[in-house]
Coordinates of N, CA and C in Angstrom, one line a residue:
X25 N -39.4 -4.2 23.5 CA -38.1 -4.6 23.4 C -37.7 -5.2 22.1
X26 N -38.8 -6.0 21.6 CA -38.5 -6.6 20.1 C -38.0 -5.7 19.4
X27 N -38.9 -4.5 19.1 CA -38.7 -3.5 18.3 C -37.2 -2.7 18.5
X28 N -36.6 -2.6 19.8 CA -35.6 -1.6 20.2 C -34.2 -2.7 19.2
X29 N -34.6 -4.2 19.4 CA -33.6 -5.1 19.3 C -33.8 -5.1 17.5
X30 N -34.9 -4.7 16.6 CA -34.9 -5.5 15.4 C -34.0 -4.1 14.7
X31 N -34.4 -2.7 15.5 CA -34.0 -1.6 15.1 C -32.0 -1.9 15.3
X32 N -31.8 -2.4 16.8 CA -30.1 -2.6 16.7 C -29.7 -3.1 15.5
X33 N -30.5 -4.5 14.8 CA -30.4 -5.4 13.7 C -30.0 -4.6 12.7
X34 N -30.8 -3.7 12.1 CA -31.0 -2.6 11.1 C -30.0 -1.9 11.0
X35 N -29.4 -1.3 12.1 CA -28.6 -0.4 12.4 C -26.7 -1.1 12.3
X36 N -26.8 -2.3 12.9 CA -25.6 -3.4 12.6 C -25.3 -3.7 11.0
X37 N -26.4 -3.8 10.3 CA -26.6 -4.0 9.0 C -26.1 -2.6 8.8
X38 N -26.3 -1.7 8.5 CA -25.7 -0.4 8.2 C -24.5 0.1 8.1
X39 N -23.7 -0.4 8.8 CA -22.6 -0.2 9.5 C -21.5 -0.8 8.5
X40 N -20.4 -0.1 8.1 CA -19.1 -0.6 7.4 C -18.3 -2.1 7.1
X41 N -18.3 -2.6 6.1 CA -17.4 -3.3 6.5 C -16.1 -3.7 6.1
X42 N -15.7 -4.7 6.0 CA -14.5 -4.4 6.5 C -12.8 -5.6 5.8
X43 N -11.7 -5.4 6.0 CA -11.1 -6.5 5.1 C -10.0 -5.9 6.0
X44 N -8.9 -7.2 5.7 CA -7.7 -7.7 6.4 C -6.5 -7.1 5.5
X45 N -5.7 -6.4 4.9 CA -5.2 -6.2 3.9 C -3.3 -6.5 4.3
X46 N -3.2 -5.7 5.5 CA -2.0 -5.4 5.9 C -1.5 -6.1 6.5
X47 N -0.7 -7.0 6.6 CA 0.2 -7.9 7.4 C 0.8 -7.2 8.5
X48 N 1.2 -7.7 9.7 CA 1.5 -7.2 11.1 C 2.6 -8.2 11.7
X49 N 3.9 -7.9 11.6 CA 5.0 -8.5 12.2 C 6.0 -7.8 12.5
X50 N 6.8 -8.2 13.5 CA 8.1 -7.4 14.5 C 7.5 -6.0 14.2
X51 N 6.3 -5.7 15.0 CA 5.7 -4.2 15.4 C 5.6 -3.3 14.1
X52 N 5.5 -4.1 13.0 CA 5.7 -3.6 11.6 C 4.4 -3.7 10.2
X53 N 3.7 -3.0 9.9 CA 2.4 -2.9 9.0 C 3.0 -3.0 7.8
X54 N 2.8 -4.0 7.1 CA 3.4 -4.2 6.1 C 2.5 -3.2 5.2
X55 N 2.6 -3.1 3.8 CA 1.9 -2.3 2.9 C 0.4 -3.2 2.4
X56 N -0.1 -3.0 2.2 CA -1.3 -3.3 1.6 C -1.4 -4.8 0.3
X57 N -1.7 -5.6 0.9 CA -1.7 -6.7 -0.6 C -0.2 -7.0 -0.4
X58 N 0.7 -6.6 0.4 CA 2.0 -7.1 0.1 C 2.6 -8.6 0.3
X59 N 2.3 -9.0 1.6 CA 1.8 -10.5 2.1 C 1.0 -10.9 2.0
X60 N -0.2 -10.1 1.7 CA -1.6 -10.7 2.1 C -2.1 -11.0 0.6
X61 N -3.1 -12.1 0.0 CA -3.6 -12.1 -1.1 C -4.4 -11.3 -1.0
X62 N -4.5 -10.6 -2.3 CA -5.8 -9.4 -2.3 C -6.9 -9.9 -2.4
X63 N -8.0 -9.9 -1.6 CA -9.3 -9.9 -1.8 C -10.3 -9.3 -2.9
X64 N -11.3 -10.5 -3.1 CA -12.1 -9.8 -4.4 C -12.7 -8.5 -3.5
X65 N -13.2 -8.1 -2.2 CA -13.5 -7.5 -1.5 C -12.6 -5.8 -1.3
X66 N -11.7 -6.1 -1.9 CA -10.7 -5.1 -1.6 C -11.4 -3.3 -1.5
X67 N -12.1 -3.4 -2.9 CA -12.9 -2.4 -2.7 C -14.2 -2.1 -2.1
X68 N -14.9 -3.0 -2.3 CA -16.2 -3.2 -1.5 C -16.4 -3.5 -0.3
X69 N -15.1 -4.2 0.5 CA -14.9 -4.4 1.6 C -16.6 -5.8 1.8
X70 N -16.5 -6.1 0.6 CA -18.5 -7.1 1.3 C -18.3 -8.2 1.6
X71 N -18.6 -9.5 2.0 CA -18.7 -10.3 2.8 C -18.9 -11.8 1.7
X72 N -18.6 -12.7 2.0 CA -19.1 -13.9 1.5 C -20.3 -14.4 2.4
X73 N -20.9 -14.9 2.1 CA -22.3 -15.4 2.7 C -22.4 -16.8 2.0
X74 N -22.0 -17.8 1.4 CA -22.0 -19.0 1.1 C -21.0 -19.9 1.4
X75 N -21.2 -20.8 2.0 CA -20.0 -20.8 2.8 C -19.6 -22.4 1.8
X76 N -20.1 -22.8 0.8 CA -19.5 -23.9 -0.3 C -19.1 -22.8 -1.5
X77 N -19.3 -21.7 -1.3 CA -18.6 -20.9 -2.4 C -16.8 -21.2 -1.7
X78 N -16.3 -21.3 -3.2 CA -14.5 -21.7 -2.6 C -13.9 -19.8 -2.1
X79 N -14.9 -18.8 -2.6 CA -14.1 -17.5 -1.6 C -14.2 -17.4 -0.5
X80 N -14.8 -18.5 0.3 CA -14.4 -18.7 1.8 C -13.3 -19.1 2.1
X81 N -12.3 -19.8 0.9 CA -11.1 -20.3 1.8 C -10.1 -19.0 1.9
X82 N -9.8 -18.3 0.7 CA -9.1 -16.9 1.1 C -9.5 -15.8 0.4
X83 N -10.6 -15.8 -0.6 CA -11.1 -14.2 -1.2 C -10.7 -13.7 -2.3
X84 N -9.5 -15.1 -3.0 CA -8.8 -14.0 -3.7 C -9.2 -13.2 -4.9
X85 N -8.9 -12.5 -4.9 CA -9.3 -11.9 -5.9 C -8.9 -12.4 -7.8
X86 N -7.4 -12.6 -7.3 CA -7.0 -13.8 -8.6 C -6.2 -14.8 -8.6
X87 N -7.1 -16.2 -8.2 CA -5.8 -16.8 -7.7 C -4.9 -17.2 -8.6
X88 N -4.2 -17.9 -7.9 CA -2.8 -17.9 -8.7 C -1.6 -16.8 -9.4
X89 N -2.7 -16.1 -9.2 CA -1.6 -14.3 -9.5 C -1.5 -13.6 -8.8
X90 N -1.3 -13.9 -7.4 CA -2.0 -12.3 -6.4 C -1.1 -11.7 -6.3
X91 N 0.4 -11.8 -6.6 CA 1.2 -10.9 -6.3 C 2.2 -10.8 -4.9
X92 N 1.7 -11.3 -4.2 CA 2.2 -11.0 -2.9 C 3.1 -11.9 -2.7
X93 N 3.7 -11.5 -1.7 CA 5.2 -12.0 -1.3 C 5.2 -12.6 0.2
X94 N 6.1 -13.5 0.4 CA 5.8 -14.4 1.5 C 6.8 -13.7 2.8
X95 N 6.3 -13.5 3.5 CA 7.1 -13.6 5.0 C 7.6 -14.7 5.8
X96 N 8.8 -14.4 6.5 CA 9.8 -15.0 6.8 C 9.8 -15.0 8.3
X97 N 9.0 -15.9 9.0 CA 8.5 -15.9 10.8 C 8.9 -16.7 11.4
X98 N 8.9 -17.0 12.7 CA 9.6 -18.1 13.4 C 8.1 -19.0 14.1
X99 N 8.0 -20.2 14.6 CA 7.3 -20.3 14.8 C 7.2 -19.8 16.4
X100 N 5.9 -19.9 17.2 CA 5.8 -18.6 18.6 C 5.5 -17.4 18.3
X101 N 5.8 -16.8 17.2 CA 6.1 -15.1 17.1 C 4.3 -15.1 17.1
X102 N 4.0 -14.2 17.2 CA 3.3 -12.9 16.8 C 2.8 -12.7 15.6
X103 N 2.0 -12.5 14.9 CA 1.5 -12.3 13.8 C -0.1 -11.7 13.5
X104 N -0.4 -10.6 12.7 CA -1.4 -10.2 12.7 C -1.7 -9.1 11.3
X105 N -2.8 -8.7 11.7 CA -3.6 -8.4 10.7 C -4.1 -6.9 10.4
X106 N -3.8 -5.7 9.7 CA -4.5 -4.5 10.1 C -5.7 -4.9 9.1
X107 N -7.0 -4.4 10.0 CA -8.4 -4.5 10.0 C -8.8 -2.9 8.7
X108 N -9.0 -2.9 7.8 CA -9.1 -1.7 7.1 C -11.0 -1.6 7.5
X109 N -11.1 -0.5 8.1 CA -12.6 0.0 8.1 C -12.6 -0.5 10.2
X110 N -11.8 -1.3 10.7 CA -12.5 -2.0 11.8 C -13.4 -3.0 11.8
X111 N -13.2 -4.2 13.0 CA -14.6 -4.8 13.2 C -15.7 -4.5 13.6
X112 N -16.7 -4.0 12.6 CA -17.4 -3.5 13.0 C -19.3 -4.0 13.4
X113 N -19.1 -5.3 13.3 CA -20.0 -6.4 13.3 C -19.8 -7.5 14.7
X114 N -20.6 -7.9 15.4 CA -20.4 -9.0 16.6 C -20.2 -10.3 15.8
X115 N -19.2 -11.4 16.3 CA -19.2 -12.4 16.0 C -17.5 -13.0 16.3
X116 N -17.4 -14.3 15.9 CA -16.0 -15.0 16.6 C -15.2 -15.0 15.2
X117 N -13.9 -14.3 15.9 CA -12.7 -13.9 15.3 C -11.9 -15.5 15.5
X118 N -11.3 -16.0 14.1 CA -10.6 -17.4 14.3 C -9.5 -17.2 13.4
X119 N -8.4 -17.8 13.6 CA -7.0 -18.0 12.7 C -7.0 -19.4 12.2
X120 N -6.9 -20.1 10.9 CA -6.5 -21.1 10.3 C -4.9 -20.8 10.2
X121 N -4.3 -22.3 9.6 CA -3.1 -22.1 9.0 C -3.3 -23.2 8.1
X122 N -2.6 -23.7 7.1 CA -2.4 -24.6 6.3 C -0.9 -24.7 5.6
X123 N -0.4 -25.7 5.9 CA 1.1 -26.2 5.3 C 1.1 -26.5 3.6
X124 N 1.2 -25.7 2.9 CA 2.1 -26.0 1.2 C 2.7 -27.6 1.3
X125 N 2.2 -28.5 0.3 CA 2.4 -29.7 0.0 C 4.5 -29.4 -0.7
X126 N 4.9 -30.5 -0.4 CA 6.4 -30.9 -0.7 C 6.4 -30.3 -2.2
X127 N 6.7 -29.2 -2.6 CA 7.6 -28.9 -3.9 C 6.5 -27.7 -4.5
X128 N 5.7 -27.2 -3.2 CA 4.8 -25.6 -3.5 C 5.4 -24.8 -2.4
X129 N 5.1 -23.6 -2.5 CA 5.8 -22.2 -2.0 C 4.4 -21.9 -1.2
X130 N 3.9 -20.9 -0.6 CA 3.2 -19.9 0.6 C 2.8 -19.4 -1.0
X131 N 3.5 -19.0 -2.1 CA 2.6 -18.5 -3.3 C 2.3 -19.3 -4.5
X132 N 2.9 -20.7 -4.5 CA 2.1 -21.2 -5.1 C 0.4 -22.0 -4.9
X133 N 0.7 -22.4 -3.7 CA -0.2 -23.2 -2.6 C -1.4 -22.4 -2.9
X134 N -2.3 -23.4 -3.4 CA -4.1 -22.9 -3.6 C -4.9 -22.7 -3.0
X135 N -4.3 -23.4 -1.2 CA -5.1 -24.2 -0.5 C -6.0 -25.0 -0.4
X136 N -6.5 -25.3 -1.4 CA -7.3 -26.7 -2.2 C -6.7 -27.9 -1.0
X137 N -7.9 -28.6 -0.7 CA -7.3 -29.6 0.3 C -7.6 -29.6 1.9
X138 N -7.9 -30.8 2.4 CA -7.8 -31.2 3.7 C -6.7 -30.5 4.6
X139 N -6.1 -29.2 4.1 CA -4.8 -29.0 4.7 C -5.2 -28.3 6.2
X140 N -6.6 -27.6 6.4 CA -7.0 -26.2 7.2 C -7.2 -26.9 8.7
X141 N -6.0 -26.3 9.5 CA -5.8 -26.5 11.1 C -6.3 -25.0 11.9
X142 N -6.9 -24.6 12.6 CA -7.3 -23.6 13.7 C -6.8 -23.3 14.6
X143 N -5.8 -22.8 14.8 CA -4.7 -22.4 16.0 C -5.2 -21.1 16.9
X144 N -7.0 -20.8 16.4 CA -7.3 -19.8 17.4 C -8.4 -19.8 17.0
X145 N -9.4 -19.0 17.8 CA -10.6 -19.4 18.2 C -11.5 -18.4 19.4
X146 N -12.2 -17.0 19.6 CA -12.3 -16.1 20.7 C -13.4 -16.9 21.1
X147 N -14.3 -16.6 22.1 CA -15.3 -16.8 22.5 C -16.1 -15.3 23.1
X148 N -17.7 -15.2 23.3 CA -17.8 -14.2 23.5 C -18.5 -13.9 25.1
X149 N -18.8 -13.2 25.6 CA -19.2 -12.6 27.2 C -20.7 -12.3 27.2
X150 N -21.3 -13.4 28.2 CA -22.4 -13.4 27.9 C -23.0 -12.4 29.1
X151 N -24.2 -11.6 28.9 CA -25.0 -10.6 30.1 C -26.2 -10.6 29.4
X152 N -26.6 -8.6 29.5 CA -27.2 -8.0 29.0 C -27.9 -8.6 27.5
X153 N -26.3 -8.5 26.9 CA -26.3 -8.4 25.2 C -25.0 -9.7 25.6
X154 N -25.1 -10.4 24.1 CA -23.4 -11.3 23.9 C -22.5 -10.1 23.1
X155 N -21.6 -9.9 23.7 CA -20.3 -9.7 23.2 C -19.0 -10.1 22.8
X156 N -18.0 -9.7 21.8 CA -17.1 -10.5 21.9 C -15.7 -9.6 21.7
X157 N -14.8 -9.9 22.0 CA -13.5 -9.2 22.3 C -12.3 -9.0 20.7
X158 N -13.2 -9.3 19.7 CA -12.8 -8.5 18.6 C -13.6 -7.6 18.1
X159 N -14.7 -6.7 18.7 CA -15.3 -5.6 18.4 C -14.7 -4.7 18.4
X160 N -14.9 -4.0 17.2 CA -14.2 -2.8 17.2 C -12.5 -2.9 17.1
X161 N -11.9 -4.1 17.1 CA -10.4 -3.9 16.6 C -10.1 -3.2 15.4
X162 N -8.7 -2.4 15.1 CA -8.4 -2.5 13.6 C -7.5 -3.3 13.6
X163 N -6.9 -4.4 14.5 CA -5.5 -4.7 14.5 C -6.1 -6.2 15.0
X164 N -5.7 -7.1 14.2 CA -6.0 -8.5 15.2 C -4.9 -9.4 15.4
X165 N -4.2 -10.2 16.1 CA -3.3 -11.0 16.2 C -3.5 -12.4 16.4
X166 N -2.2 -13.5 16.1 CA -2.2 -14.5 16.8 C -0.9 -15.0 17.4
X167 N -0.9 -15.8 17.8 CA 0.7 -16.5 18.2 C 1.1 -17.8 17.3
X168 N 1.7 -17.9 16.4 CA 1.9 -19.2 15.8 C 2.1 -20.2 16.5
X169 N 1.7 -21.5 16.7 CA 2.2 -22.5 17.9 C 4.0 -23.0 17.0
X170 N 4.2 -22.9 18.5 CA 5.6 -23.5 18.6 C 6.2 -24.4 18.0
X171 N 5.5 -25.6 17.9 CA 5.8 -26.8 17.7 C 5.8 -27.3 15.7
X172 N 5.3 -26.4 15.3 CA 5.2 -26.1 14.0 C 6.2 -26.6 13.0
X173 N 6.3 -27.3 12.0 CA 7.2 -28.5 11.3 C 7.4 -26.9 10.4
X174 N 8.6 -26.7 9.8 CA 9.2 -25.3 8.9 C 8.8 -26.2 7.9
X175 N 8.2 -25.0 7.0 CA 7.8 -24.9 5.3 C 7.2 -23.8 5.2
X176 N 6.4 -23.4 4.4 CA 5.9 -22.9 3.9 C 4.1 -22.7 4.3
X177 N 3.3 -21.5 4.9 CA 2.0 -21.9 5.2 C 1.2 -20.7 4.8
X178 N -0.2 -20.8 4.5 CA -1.3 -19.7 4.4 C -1.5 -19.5 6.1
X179 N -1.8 -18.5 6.3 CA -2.3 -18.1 8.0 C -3.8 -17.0 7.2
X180 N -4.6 -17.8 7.5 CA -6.4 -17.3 7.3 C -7.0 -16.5 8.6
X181 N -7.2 -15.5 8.4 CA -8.0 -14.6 9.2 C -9.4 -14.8 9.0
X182 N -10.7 -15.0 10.1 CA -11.7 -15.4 9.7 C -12.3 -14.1 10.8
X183 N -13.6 -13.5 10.4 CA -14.3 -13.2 11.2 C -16.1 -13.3 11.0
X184 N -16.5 -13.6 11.3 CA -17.9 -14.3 11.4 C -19.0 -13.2 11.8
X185 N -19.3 -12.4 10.9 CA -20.4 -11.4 11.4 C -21.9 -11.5 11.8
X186 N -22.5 -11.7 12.8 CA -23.8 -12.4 13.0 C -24.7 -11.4 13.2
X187 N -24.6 -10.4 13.0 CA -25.9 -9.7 13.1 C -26.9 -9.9 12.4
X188 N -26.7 -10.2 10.9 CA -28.1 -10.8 10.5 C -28.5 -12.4 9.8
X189 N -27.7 -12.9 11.1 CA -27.3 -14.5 11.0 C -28.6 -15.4 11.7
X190 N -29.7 -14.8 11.6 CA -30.6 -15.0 12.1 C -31.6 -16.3 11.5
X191 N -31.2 -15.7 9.8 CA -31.6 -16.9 8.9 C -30.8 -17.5 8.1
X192 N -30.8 -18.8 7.7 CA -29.6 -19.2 7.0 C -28.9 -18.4 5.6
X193 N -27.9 -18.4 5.4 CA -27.6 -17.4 4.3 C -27.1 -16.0 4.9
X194 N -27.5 -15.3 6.5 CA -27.3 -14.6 6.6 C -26.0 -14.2 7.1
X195 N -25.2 -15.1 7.8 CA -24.3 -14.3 8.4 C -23.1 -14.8 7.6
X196 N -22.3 -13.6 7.8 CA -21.2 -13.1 6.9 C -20.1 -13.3 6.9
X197 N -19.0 -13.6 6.4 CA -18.0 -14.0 6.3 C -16.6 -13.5 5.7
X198 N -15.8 -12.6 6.7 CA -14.5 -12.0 6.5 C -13.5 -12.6 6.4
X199 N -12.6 -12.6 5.2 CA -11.1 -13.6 5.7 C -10.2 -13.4 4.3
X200 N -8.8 -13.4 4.7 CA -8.0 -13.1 3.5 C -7.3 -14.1 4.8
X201 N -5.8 -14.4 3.6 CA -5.1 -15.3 3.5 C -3.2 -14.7 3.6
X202 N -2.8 -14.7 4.1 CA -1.0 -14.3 4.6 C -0.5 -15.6 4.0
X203 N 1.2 -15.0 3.2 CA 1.8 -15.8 3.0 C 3.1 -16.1 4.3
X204 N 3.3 -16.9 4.4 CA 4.3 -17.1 5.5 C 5.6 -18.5 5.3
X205 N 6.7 -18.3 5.7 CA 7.7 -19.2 5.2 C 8.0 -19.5 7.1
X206 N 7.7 -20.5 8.1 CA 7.9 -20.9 9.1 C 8.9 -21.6 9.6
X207 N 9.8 -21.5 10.3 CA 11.0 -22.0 10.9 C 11.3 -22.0 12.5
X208 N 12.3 -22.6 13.0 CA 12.2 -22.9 14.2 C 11.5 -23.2 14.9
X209 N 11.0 -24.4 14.6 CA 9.8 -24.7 15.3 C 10.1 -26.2 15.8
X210 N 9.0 -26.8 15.6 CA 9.3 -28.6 15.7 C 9.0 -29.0 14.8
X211 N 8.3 -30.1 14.9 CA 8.3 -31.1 13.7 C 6.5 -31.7 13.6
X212 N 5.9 -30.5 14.3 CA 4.6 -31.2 13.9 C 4.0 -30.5 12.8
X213 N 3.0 -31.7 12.4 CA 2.0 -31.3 11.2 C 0.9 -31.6 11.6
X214 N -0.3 -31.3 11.1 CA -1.9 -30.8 11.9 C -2.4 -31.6 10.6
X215 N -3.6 -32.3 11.3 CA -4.6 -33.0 9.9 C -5.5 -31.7 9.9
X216 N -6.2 -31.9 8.8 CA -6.9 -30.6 8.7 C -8.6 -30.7 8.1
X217 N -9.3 -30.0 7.5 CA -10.4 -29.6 6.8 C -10.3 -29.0 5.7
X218 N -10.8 -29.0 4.7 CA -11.0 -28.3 3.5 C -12.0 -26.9 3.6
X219 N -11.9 -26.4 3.0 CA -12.7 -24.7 2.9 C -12.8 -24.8 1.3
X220 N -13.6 -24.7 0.9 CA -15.2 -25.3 1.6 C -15.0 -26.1 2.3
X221 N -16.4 -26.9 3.1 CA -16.1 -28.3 3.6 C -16.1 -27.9 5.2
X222 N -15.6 -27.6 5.4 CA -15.8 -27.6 7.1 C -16.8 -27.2 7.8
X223 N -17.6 -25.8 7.3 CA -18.7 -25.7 7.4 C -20.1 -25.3 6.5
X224 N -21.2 -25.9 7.4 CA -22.6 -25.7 6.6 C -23.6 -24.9 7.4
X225 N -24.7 -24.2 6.6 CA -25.0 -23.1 6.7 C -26.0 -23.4 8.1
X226 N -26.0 -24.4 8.3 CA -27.1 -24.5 9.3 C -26.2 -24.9 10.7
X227 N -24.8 -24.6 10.6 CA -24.1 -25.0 11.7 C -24.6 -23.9 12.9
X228 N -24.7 -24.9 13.6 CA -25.4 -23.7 15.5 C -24.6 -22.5 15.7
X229 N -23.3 -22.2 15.3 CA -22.3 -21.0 15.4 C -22.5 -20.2 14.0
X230 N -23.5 -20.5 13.4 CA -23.1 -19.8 11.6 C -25.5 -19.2 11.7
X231 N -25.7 -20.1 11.8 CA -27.2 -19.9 11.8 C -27.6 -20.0 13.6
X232 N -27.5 -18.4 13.6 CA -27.7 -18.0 15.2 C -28.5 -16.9 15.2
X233 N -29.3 -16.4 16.5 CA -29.9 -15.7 16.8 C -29.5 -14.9 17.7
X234 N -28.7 -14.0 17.0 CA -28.0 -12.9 18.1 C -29.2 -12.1 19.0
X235 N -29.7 -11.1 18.5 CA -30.2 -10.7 19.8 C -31.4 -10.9 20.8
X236 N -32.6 -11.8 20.3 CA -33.6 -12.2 21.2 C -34.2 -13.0 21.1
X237 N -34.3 -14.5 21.9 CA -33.6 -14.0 23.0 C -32.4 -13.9 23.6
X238 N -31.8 -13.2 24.6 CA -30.5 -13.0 24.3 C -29.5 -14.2 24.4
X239 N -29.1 -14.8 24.0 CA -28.3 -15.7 23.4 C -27.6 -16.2 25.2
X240 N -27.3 -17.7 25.5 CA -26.7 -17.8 26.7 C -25.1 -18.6 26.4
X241 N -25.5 -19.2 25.3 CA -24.6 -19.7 25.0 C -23.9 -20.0 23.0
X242 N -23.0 -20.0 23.3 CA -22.3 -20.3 21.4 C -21.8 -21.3 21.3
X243 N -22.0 -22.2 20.3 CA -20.8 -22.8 19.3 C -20.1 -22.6 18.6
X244 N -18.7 -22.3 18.5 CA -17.9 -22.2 17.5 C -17.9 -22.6 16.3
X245 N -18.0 -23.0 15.1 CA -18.0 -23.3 13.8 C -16.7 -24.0 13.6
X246 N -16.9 -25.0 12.7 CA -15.2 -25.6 12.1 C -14.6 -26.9 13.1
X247 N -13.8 -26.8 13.4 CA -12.9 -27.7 14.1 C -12.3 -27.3 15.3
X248 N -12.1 -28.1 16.0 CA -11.6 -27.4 17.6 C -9.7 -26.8 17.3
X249 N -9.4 -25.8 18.3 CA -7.8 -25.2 17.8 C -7.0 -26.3 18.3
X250 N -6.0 -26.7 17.6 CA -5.1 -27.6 17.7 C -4.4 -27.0 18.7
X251 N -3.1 -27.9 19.5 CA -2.6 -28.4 20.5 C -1.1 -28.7 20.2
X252 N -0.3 -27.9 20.8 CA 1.1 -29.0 20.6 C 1.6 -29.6 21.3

């Protein structure tokens, strides 16, 4: 069984991966890098694996230049992500947001700062094997919470690849960064975490042992999803 399971390992390792490029709102794929900051990944589609490296917080490829342009959302809507290549790795799919300080834009905002709130969070199905319900997506979504104070926000796409998360260092780390301009909402604002900063490599959800033995239970990484 070891063997059948170190060979799945090998074979997960092999496998494509993957980046967030296309923005997804009112049933509509935006163009490539248009909302979204480009990723240093863009072509390589490869993963961060340090998680006090600062390209955990959005990937960019240059910050402060990326080009992209901010979308105009209500808060409740809908919002999402086309997956280029697919998820093609096990592990928990999460949405951040972070609010632009008084007199920055969704493109000026660095995200530098305690600003990072979690408004989502999957969990996975435990049997056989653990699974989780962003495998194999190309399309991921969230719902913005309601209650959301209008300005200006980064919406972070995270996905946490653990196949070979076995030893510290190993598991992987997906995520680009949407610009978004938020209205109709309320009047709250979320304390938050920094990226870096939230998490370390030895955290129980980041240094896991996916397949044997089979896993009964997970922790999430980061901070619990906020509440309105």
């Amino acid at each position: 069984m070891f063997k059948t399971l170190a060979t799945l390992a090998l074979l997960g390792a092999a496998q494509a991966h993957y980046t967030f490029p296309g923005l997804i709102y009112n049933g509509k794929t935006e163009a490539d890098w248009s909302y979204v900051r480009k990723t240093t990944n863009y072509n390589s589609h490869s993963p961060v694996q340090d998680v006090q490296d600062s390209q955990i917080r959005c990937y960019e490829l240059e910050p402060g230049s990326n080009g992209a342009k901010t979308m105009a959302v209500k808060a409740g809507d809908k919002v999402g992500f086309r997956v280029d290549g697919g998820i093609q790795h096990p592990g928990p799919l999460a949405f951040y947001m972070a609010k632009a300080p008084s007199g920055e834009t969704a493109e000026t905002f660095s995200g530098e700062g305690a600003d990072w709130f979690k408004i989502y969070e999957d969990g996975p199905t435990f049997g056989d094997e653990i699974t989780w319900p962003s495998s194999d997506l190309d399309e991921v979504s969230v719902e913005l919470p309601t209650c959301l104070a209008e300005g200006y926000y980064l919406l972070r796409v995270e996905h946490i690849a653990l196949h070979s998360a076995g030893s510290e260092g190993g598991a992987q780390f997906y995520q680009a960064c949407a610009q978004l301009h938020v209205s109709g909402g309320g009047s709250e604002t979320f304390s938050g975490v920094s990226l870096p900063g939230a998490y370390k490599a030895t955290d129980p959800g980041i240094l896991f042992q996916l397949y044997y033995p089979v896993p009964t239970s997970y922790e999430n990484p980061g901070p619990a999803v906020v509440k309105c």
